[in-house]
mmCIF file of C-alpha atoms in Angstrom:
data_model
loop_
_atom_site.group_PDB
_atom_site.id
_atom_site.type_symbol
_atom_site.label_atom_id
_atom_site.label_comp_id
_atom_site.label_asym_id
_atom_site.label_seq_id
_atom_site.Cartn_x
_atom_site.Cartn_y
_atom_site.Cartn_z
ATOM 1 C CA UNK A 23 -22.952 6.774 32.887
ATOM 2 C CA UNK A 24 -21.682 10.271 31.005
ATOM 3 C CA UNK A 25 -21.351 13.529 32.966
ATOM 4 C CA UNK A 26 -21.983 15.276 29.698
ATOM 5 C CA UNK A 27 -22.208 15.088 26.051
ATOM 6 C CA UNK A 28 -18.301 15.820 25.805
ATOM 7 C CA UNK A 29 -17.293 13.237 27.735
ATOM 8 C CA UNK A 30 -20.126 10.386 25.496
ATOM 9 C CA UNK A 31 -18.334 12.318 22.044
ATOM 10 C CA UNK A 32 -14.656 11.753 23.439
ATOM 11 C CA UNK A 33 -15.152 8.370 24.596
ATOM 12 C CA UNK A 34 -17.057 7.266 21.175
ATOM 13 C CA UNK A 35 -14.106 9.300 19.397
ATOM 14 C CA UNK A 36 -11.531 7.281 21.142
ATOM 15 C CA UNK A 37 -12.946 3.761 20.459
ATOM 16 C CA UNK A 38 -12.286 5.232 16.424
ATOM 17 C CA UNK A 39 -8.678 5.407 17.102
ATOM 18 C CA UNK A 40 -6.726 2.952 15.174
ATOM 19 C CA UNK A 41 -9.547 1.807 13.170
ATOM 20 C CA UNK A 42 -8.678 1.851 9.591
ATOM 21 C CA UNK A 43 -11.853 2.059 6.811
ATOM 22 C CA UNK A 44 -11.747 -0.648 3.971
ATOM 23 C CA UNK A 45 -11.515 1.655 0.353
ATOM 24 C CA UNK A 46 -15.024 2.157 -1.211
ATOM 25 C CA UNK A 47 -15.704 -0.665 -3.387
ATOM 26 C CA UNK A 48 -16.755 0.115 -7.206
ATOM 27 C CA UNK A 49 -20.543 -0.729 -6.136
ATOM 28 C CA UNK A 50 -20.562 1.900 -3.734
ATOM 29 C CA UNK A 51 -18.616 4.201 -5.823
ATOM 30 C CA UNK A 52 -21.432 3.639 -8.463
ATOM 31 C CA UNK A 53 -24.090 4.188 -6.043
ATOM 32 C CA UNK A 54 -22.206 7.470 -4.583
ATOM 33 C CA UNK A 55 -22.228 8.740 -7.853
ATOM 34 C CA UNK A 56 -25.557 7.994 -8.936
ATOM 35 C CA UNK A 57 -27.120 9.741 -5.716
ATOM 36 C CA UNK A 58 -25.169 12.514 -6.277
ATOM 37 C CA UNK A 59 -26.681 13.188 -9.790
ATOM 38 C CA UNK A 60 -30.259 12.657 -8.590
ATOM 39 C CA UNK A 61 -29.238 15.605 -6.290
ATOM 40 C CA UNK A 62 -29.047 14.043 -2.800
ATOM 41 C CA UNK A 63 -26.806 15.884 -0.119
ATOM 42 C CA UNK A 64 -23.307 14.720 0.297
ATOM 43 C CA UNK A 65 -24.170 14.941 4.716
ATOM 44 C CA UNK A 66 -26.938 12.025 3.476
ATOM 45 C CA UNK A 67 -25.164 10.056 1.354
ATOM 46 C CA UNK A 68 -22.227 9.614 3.801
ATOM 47 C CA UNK A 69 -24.704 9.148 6.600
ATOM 48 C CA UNK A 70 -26.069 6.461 4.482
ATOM 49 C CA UNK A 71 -22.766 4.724 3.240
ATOM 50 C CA UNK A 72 -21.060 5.225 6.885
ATOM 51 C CA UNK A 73 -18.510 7.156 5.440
ATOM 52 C CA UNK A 74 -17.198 11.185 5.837
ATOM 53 C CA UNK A 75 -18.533 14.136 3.924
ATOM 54 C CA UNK A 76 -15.340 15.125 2.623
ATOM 55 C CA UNK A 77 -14.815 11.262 0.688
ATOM 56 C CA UNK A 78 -18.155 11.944 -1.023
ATOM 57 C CA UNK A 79 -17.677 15.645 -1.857
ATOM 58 C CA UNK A 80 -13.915 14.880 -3.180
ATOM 59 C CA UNK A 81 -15.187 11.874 -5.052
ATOM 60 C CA UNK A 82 -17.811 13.240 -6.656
ATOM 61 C CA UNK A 83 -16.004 16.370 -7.281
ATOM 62 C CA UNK A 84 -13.311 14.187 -8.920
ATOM 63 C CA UNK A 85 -16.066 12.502 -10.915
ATOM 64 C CA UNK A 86 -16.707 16.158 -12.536
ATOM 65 C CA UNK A 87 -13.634 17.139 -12.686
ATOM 66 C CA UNK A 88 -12.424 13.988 -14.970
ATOM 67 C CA UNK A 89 -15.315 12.139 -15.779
ATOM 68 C CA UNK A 90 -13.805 9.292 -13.457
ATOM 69 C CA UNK A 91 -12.908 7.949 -10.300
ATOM 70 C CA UNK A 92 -9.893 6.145 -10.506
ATOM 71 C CA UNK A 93 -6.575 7.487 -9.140
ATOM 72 C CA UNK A 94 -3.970 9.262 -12.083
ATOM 73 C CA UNK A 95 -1.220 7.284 -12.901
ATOM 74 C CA UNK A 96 1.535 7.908 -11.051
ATOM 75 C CA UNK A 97 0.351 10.022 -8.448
ATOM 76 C CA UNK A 98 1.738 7.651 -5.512
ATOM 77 C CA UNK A 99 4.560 7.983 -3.786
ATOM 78 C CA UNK A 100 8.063 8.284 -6.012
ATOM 79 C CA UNK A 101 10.876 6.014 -5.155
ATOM 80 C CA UNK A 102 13.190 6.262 -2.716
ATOM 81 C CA UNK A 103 15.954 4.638 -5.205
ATOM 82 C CA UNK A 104 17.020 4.761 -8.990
ATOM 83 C CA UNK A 105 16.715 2.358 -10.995
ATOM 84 C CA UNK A 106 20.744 1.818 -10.721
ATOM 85 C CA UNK A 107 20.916 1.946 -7.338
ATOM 86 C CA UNK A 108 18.168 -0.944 -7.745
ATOM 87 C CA UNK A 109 20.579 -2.654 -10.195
ATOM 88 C CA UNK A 110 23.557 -2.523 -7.612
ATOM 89 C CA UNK A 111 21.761 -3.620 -4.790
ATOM 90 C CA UNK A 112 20.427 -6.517 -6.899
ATOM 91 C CA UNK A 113 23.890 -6.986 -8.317
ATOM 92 C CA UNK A 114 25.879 -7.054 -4.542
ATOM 93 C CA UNK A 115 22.971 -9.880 -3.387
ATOM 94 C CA UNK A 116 23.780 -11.969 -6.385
ATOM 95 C CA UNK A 117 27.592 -12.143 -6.155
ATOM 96 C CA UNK A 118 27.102 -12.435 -2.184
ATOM 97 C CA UNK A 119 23.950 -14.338 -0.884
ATOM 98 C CA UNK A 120 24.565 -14.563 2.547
ATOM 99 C CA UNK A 121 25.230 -10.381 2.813
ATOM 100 C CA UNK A 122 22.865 -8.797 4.849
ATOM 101 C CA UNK A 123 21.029 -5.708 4.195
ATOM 102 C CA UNK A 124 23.511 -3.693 6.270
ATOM 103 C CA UNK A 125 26.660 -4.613 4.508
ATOM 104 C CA UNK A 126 24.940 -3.538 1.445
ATOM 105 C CA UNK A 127 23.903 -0.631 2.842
ATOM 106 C CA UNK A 128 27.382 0.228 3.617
ATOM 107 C CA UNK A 129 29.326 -1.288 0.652
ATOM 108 C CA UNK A 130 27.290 1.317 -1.645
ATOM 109 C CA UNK A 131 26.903 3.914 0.248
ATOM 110 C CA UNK A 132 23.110 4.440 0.852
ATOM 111 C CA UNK A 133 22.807 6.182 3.820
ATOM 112 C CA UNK A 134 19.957 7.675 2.858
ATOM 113 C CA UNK A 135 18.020 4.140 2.490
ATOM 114 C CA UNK A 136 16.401 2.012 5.481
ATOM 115 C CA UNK A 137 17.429 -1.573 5.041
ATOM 116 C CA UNK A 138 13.503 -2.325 4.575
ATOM 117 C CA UNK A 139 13.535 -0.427 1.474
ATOM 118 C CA UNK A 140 16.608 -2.883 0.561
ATOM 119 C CA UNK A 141 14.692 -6.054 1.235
ATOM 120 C CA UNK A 142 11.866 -4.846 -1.008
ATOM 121 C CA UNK A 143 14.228 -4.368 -4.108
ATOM 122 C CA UNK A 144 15.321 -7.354 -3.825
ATOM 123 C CA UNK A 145 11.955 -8.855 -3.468
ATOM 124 C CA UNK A 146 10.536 -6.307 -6.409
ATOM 125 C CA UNK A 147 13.010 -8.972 -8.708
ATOM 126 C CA UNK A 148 11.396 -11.526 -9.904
ATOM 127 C CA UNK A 149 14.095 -13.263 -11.156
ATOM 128 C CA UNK A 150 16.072 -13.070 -7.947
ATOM 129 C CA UNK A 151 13.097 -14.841 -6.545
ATOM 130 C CA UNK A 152 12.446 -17.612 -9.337
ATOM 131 C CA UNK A 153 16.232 -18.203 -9.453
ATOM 132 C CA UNK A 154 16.344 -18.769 -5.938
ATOM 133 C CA UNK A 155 13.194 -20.905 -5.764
ATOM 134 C CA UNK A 156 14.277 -23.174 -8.467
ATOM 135 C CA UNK A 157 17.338 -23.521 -6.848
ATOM 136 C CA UNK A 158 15.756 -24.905 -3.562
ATOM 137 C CA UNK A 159 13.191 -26.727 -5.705
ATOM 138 C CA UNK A 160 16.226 -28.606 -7.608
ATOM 139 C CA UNK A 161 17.663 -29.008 -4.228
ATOM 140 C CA UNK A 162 15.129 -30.830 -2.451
ATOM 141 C CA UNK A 163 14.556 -32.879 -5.022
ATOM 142 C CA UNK A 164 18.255 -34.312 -5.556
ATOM 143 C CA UNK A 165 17.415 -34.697 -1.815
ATOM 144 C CA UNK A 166 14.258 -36.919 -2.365
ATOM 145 C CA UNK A 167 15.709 -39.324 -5.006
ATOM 146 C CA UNK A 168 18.805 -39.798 -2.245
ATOM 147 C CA UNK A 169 16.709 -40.803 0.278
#
């Protein structure tokens, strides 16, 4: 079926493509950990757990480091928007309901902003949400005691 080894390796290297790997649970972290203080090799533990040397050496080597193996606070990524940029794109929505994420984009002048990031602001408000679902809860049921 192969010609050669390079050709079974690039095949079985193309079926990875796209496949995305589920986060280690805490179990396996645990277990990581623990095998990596009884002084197994990184190679055998990731053999083992189906996962990469490099996640077990920069786990455990973060478990060293800090004694832990959660992610610091704050170390994703840093918002695209202020917070009063966040306050006038909530404001423009609730003075306007039916203005799309373009106009809004234009009225305040954020060029530098998709109009996804937009939509998640306003879905990052809570009480844009809860004011808007009470309002449709009210409204269908005025609309049940009519009928």
């Amino acid at each position: 079926m192969y010609n050669n080894a390079k050709q079974k390796k690039f095949e079985v290297t193309m079926k990875n493509i796209g496949q995305k790997r589920k986060h280690l649970t805490d179990v396996e972290i645990g277990r990581i950990i623990e095998a990596a203080d009884q002084g197994e090799s990184h190679r055998s533990i990731g053999k083992r757990f189906k996962r990469e040397n490099a996640t077990i050496s920069r786990l455990v080597k973060k478990y060293k480091h800090t004694g832990k193996t959660e992610r610091a606070v704050g170390s994703g990524r840093k918002p695209k928007t202020s917070k009063m940029e966040d306050r006038y794109i909530l404001n423009a929505v609730k003075k306007n309901r039916k203005i799309t994420r373009s106009e809004i984009k234009l009225d305040l002048n954020l060029t530098n902003i998709s109009k996804w990031t937009i939509s998640r602001r306003i879905k990052a408000s809570s009480d844009f949400f809860l004011e808007s679902k009470l309002k449709n809860l009210l409204l269908v049921k005025s609309i049940e005691k009519s009928v």
